Short mmCIF file of C-alpha atoms and ligand atoms in Angstrom, two decimals:
data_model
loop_
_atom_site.label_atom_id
_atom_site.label_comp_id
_atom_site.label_asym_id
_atom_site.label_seq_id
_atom_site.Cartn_x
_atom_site.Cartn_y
_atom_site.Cartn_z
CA UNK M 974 -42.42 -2.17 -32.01
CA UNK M 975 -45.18 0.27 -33.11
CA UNK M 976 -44.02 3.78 -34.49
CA UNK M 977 -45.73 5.43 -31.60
CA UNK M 978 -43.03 3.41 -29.08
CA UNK M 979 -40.28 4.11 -31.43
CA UNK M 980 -40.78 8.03 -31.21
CA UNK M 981 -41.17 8.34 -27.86
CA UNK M 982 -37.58 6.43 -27.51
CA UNK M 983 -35.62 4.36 -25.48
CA UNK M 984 -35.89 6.63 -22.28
CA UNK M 985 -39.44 6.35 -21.87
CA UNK M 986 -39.11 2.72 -21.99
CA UNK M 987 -35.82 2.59 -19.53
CA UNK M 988 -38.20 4.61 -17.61
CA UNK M 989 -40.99 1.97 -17.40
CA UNK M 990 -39.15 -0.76 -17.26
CA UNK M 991 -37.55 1.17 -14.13
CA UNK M 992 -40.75 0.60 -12.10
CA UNK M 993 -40.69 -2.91 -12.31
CA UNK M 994 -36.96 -3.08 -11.43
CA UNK M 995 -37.10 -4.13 -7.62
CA UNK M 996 -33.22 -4.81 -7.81
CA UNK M 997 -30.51 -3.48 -9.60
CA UNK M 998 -30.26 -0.78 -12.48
CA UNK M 999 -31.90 -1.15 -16.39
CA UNK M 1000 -29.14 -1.38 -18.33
CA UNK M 1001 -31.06 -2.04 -21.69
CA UNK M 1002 -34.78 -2.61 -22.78
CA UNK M 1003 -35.00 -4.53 -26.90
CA UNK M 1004 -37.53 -5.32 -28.41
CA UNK M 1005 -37.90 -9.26 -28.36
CA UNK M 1006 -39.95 -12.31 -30.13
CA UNK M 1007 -42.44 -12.47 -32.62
CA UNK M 1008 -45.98 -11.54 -30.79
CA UNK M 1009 -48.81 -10.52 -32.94
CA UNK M 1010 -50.28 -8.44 -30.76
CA UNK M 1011 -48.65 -7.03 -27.71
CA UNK M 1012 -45.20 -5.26 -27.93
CA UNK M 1013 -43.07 -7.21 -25.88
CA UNK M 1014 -38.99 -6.13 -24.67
CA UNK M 1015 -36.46 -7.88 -22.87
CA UNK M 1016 -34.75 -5.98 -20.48
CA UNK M 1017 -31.30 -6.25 -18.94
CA UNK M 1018 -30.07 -5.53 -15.37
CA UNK M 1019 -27.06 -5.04 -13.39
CA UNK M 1020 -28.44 -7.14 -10.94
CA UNK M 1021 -26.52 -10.01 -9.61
CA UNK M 1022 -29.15 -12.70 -9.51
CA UNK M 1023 -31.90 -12.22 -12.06
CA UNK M 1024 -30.36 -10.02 -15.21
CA UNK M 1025 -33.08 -10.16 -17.49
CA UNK M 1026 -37.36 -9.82 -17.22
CA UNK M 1027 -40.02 -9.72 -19.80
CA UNK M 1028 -42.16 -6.74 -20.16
CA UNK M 1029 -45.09 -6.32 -22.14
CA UNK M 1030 -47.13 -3.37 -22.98
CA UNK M 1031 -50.83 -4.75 -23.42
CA UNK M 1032 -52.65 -4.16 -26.55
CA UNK M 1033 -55.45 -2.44 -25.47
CA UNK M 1034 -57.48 -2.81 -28.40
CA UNK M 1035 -57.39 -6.65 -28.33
CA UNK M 1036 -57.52 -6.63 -24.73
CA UNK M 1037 -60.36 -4.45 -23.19
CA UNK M 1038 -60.00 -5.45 -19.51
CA UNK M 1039 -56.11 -6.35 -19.08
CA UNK M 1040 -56.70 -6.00 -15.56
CA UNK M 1041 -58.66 -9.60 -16.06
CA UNK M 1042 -55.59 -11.22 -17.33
CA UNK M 1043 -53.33 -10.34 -14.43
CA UNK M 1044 -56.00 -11.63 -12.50
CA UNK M 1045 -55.92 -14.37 -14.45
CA UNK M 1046 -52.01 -14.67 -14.14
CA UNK M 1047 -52.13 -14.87 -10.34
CA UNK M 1048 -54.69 -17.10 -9.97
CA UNK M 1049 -53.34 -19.94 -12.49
CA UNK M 1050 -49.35 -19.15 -10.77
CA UNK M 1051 -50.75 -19.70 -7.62
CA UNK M 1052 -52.79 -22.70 -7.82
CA UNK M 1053 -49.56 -24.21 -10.24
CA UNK M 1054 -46.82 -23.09 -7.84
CA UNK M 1055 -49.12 -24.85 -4.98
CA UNK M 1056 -49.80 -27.85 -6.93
CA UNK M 1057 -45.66 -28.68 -7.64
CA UNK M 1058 -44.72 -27.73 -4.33
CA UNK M 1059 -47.42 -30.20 -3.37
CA UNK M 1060 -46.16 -33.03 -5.63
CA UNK M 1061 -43.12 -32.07 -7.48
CA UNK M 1062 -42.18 -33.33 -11.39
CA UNK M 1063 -39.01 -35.54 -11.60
CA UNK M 1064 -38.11 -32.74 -14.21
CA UNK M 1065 -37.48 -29.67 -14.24
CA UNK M 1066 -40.92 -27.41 -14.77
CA UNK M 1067 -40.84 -23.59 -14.60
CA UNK M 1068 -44.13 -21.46 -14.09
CA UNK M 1069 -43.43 -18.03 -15.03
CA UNK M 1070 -44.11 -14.93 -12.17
CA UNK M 1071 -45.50 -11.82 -12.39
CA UNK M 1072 -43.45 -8.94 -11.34
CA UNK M 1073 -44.76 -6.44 -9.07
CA UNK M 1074 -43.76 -3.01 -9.61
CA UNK M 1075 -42.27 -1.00 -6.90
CA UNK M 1076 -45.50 0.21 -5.42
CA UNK M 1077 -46.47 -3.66 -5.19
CA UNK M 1078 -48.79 -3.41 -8.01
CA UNK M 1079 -49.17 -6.25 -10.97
CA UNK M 1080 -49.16 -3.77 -14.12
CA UNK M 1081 -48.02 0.29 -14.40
CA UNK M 1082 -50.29 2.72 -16.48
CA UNK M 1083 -47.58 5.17 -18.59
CA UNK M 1084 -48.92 8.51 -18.92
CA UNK M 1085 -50.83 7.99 -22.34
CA UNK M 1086 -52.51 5.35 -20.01
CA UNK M 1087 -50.75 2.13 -21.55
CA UNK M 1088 -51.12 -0.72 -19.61
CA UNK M 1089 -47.96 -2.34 -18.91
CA UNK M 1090 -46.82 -5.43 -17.02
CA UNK M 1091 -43.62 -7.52 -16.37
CA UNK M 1092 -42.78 -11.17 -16.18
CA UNK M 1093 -40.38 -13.45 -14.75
CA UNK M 1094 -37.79 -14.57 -17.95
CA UNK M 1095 -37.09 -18.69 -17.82
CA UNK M 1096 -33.49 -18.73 -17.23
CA UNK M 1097 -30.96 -20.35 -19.63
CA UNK M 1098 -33.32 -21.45 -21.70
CA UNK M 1099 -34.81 -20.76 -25.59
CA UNK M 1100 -37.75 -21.05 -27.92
CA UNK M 1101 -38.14 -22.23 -31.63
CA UNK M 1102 -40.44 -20.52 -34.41
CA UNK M 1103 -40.53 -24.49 -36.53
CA UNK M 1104 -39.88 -27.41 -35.44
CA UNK M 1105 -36.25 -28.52 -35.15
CA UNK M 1106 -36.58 -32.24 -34.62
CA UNK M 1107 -38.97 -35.24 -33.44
CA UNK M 1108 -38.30 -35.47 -29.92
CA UNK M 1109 -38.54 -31.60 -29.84
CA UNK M 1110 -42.53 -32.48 -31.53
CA UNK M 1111 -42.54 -34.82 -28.13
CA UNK M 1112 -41.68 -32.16 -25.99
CA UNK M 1113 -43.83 -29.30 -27.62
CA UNK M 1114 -46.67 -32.36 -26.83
CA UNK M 1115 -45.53 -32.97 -23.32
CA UNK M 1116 -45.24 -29.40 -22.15
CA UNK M 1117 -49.12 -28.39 -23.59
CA UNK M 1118 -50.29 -32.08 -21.88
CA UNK M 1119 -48.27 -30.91 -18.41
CA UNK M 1120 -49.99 -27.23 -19.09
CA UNK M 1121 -53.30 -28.68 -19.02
CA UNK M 1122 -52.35 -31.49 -16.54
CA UNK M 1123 -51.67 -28.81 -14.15
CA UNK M 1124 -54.73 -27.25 -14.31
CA UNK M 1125 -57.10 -29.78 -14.73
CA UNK M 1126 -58.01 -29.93 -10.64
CA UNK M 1127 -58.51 -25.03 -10.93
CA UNK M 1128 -62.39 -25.09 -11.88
CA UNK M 1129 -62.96 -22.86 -14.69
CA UNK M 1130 -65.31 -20.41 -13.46
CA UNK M 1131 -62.02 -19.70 -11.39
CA UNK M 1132 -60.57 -17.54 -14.17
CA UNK M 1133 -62.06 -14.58 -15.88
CA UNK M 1134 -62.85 -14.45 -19.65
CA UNK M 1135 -59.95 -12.05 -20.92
CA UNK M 1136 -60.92 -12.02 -24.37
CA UNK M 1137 -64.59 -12.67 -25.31
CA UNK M 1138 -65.33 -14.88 -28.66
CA UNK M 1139 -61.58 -15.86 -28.37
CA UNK M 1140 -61.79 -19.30 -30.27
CA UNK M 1141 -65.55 -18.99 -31.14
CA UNK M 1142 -65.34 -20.27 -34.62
CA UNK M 1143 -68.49 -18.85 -35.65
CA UNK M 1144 -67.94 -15.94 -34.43
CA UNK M 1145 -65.46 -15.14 -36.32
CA UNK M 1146 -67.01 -16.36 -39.15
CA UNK M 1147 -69.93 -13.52 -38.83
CA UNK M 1148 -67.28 -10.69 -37.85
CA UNK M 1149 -65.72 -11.50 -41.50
CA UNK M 1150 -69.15 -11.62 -43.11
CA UNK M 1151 -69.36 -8.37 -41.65
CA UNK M 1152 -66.54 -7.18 -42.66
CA UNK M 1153 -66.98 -8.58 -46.32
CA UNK M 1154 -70.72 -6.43 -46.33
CA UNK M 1155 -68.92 -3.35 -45.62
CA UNK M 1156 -65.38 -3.83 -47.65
CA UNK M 1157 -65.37 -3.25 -51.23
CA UNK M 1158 -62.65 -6.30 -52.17
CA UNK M 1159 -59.80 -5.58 -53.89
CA UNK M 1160 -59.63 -8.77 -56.11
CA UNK M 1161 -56.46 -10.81 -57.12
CA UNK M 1162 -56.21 -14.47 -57.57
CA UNK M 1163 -54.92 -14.42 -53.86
CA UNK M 1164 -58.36 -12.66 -52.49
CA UNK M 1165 -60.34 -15.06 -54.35
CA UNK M 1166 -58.92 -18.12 -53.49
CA UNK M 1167 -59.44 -17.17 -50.02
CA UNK M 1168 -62.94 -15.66 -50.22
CA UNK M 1169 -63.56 -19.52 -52.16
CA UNK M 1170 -62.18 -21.18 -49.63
CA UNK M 1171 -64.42 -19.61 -46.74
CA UNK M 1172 -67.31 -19.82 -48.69
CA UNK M 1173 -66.96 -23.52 -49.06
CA UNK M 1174 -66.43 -24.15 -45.25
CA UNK M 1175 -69.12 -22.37 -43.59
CA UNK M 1176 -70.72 -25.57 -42.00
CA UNK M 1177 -67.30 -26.46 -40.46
CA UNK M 1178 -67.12 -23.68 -38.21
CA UNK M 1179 -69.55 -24.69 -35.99
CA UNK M 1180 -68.25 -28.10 -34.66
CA UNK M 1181 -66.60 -27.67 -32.18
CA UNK M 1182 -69.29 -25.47 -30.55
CA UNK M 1183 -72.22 -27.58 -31.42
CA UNK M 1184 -69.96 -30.16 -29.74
CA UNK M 1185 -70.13 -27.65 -26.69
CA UNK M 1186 -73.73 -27.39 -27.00
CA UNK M 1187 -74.80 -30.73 -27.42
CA UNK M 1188 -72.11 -31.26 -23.88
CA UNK M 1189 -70.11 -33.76 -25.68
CA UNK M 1190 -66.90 -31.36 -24.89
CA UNK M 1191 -66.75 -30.16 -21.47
CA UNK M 1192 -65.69 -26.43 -20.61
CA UNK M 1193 -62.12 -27.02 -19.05
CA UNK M 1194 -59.50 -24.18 -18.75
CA UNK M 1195 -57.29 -23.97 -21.51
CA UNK M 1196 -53.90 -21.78 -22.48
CA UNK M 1197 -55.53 -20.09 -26.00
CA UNK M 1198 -52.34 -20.00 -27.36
CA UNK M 1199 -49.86 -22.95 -27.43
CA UNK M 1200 -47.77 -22.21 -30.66
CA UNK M 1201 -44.30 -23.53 -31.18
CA UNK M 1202 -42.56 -20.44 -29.75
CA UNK M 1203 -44.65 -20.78 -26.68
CA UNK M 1204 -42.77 -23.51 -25.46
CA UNK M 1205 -39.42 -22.72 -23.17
CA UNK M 1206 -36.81 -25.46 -23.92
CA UNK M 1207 -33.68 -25.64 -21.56
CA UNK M 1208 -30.61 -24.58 -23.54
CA UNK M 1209 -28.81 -27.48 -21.93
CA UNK M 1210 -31.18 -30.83 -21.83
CA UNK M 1211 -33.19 -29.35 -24.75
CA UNK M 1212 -36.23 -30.33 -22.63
CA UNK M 1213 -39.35 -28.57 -22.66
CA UNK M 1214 -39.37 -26.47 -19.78
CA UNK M 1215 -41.89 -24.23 -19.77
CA UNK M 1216 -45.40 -22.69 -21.49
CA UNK M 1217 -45.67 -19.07 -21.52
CA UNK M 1218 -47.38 -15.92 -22.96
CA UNK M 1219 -50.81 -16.83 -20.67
CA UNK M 1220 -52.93 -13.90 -21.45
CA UNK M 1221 -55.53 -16.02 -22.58
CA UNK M 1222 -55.63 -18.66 -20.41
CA UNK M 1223 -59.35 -18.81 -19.67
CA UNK M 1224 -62.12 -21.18 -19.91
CA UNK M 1225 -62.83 -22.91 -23.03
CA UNK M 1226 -61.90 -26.04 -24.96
CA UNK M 1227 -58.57 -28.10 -24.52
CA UNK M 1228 -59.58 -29.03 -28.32
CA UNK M 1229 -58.65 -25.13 -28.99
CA UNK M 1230 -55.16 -25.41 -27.56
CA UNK M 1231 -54.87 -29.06 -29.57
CA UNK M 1232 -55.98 -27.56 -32.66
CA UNK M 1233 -53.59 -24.38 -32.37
CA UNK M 1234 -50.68 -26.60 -31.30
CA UNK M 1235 -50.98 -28.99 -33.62
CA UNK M 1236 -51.43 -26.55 -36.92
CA UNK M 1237 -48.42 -24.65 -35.82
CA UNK M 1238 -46.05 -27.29 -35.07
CA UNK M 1239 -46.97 -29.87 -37.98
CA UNK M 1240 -46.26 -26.66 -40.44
CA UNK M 1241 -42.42 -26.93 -40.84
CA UNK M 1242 -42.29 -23.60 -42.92
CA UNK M 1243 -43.83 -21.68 -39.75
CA UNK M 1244 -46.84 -19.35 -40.44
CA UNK M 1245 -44.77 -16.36 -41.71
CA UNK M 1246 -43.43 -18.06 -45.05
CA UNK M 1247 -44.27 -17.18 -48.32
CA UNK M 1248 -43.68 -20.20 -50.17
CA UNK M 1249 -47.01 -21.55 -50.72
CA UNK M 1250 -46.54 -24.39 -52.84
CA UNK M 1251 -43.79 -25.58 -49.91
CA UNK M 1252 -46.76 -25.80 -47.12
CA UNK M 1253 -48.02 -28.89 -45.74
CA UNK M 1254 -49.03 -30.51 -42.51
CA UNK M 1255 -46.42 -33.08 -41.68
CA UNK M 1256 -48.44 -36.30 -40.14
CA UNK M 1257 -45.01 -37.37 -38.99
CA UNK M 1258 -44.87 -34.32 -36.40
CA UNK M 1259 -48.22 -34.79 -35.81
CA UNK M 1260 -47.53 -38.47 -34.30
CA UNK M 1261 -44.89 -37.17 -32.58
CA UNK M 1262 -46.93 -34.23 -30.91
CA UNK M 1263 -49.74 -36.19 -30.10
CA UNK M 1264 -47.61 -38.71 -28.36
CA UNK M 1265 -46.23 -36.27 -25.81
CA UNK M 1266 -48.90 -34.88 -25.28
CA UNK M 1267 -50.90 -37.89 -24.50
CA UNK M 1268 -48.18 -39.12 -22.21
CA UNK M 1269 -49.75 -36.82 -19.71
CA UNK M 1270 -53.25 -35.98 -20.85
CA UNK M 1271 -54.62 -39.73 -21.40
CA UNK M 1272 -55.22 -39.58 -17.76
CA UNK M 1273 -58.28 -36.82 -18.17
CA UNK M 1274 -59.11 -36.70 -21.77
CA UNK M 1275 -63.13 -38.54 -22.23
CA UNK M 1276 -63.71 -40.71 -25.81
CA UNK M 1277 -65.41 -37.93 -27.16
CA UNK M 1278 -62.30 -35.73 -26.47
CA UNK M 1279 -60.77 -38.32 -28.70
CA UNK M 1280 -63.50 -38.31 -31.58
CA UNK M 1281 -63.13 -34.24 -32.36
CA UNK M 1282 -59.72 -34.17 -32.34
CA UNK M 1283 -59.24 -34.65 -36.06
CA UNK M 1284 -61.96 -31.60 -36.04
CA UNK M 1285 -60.04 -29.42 -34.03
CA UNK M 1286 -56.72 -29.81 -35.82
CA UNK M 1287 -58.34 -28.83 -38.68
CA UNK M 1288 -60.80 -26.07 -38.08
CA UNK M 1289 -58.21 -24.16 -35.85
CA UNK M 1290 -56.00 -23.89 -39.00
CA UNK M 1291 -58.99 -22.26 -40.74
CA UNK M 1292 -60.10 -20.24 -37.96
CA UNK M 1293 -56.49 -18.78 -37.81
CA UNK M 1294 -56.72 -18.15 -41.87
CA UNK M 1295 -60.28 -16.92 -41.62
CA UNK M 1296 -59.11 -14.42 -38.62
CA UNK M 1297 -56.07 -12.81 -40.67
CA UNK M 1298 -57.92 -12.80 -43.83
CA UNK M 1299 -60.82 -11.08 -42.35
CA UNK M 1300 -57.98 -8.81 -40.75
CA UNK M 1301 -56.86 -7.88 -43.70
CA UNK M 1302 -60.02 -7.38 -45.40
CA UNK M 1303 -61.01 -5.01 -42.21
CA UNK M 1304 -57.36 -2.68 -42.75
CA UNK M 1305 -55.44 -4.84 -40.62
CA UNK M 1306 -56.23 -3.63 -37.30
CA UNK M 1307 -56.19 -6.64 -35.05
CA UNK M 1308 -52.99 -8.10 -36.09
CA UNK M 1309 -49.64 -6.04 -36.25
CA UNK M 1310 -48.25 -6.22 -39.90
CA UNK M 1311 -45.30 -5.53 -41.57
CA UNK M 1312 -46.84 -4.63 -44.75
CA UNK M 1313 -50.38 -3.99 -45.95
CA UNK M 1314 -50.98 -7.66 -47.45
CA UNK M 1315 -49.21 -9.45 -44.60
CA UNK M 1316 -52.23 -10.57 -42.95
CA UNK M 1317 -53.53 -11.97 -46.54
CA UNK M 1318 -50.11 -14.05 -46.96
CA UNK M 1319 -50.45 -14.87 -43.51
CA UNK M 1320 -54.10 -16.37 -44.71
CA UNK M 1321 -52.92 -18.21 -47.39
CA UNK M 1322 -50.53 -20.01 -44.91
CA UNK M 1323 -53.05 -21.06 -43.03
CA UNK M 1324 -56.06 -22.10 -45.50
CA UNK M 1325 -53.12 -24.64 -48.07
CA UNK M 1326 -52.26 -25.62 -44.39
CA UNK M 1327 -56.18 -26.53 -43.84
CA UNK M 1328 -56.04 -28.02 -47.73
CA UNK M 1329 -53.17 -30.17 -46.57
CA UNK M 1330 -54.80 -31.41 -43.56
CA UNK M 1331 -57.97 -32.28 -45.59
CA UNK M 1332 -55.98 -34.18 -47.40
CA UNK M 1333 -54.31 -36.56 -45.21
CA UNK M 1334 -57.66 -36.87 -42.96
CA UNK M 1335 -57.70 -40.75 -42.88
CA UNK M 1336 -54.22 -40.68 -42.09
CA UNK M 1337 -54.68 -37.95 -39.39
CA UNK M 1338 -57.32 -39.76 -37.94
CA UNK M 1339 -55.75 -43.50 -38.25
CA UNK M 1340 -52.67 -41.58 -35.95
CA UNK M 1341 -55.17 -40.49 -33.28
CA UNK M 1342 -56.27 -43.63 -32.54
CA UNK M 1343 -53.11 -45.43 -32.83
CA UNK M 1344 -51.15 -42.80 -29.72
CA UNK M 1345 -54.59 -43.29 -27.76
C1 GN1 X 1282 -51.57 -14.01 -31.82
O1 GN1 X 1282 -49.63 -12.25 -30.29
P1 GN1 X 1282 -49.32 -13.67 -30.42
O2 GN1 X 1282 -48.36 -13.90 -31.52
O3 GN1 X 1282 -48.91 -14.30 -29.11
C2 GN1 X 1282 -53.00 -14.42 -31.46
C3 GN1 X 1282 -53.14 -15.94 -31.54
C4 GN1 X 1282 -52.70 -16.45 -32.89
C5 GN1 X 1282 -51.27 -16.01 -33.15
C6 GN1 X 1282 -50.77 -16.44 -34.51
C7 GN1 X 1282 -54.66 -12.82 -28.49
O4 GN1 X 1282 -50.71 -14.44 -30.79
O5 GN1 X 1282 -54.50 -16.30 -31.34
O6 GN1 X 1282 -52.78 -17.85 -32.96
O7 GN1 X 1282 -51.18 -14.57 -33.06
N1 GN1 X 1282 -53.32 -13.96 -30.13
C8 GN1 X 1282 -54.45 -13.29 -29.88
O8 GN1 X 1282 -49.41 -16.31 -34.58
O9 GN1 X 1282 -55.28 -13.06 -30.74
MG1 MG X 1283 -50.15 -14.94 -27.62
#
């Protein structure tokens, strides 16, 4: 929670939360998961049917028009809702709801014009920040393959773009050379091994775009955000469930939301460790991902989808590390942090996690077409 939430105290927030209770009383509102960038709560009611709801106040800074992303929300509910009432899973599949507030709106403005919104919580069931075993790897694959299963028949030019760049390798790239013209470095062995490391890669940042270009990868909708913790398992089954936290679902590449799945759930020290020496990208995981996954996205993926996929695994784990790093370099504004080098460790997770993949690229690659 930010220090400007904390001082204005659990009242104010009882006090939002109240708008979007339609039945029953607040009992609590605390603070909940792990985001990066909005400040999330779950709150607790008396209520008799659902007790608990998500709600999120929207960083404003990141996102410029949140209005687009509730937009967003409704549109991609609606045309999933439609679609499994139209031809239901044998499993069970949850799509989480937005929350009106009691004036039948989708978000609530506090009076220091925060932009607030509430969400449906996925009953009786839990998320994971690493991996816990290989059929839970299958079901992270399966529920990101269902995701974009699900949406493959909503055109793209359907949803809004929420978050401009979002994903644009090179992009990114010249917002950190930017940042490095204006930024005198503090230098450590850490800062130069990462300021090495980008150097060395600049060419790689632009393949998945000229792949865009050159229309080898088609624009499809895509999630923007599929980590490990974005997956709902039932308590019970230990099935994946669920895919939430959709503020930047949006048009783009499905190789995005491969890339981004696969670098944070082959990483079984999770992105917040600090023992370096202990990261690596575990091909094992990888199989397993890849094979749920594919159990439901063979049916639309092209050859070519097939062919960057080693790419994408890859240059997401950089873009990540390039993003924090550049973060940090910048005063760590994008990214909340715990401490002032926390975006830098949070680089160096990512970039020995790009070294590691590097490493095992025949193997990577001898995987992908062994699951196709
Ligand atoms: C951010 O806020 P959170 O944790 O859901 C970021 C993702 C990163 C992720 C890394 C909008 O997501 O792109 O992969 O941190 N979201 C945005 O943990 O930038
Ligand atoms: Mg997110």
């Amino acid at each position: 929670m930010t220090e400007e939430l904390k001082t204005q105290g659990t009242d104010h927030l009882v006090a939002i939360a109240d708008q979007f209770a339609l039945q029953g009383k607040v009992i609590s509102v605390q603070a909940f998961g792990s985001g990066n960038v909005n400040d999330t709560f779950l709150v607790t009611l008396d209520a008799s049917a659902e007790k608990h709801f998500v709600l999120q106040r929207i960083n404003m800074r990141v996102f410029r028009q949140p209005e687009l992303i509730m937009q967003n929300m409704r549109a991609y509910t609606d045309h999933v809702r439609q679609r499994l009432q139209c031809s239901p899973l044998n499993r069970r599949w949850e799509v989480p709801r937005v929350l009106p507030t009691k004036n039948a709106q989708d978000y609530w403005r506090d009076t220091n014009s925060s932009f607030w919104r509430a969400i449906s919580f996925i009953s009786a069931s839990q998320s994971f920040d690493t991996m816990q075993s290989s059929s839970h790897a299958q079901e992270i694959g399966y529920a990101l393959g269902m995701f974009h299963n699900l949406i493959s028949d909503l055109s793209p030019e359907k949803l809004a773009d929420t978050l401009v760049g979002f994903h644009i390798t090179p992009l990114y790239l010249q917002h950190y050379n930017e940042v490095l013209t204006k930024t005198s470095v503090r230098q450590s062995p850490e800062v130069n091994y990462c300021l090495q490391f980008v150097s060395d890669r600049q060419l790689l940042a632009h393949v998945l775009e000229n792949a865009k270009t050159k229309g080898k990868l088609p624009l499809r909708l895509m999630h923007g955000d599929p980590k490990i913790n974005n997956v709902m398992f039932d308590t019970a089954t230990q099935k994946a469930v669920s895919v939430i936290d959709l503020d930047t679902v949006k048009p783009g590449l499905v190789h995005y939301d491969i890339g981004d799945c696969l670098r944070s759930g082959c990483n079984p020290a999770g992105e917040e460790t600090t023992a370096w020496e202990d990261i690596y990208f575990d091909t094992e995981l990888c199989q397993e991902i890849l094979t749920g996954y594919l159990s439901v996205a063979k049916a639309f993926l092209t050859e070519n989808d097939y062919i960057y996929m080693y790419d994408a695994i890859r240059l997401i784990a950089f873009e990540l590390g390039l993003r924090f790093f550049a973060d940090y370099l910048a005063g760590n504004i994008y990214f909340k942090v715990k401490h002032p080098e926390h975006n830098l460790a949070r680089a160096l997770v990512q970039f020995k996690l790009t070294e590691s993949i590097e490493s095992q690229e025949t193997k990577i690659r001898a995987i992908i077409q062994d699951v196709k």
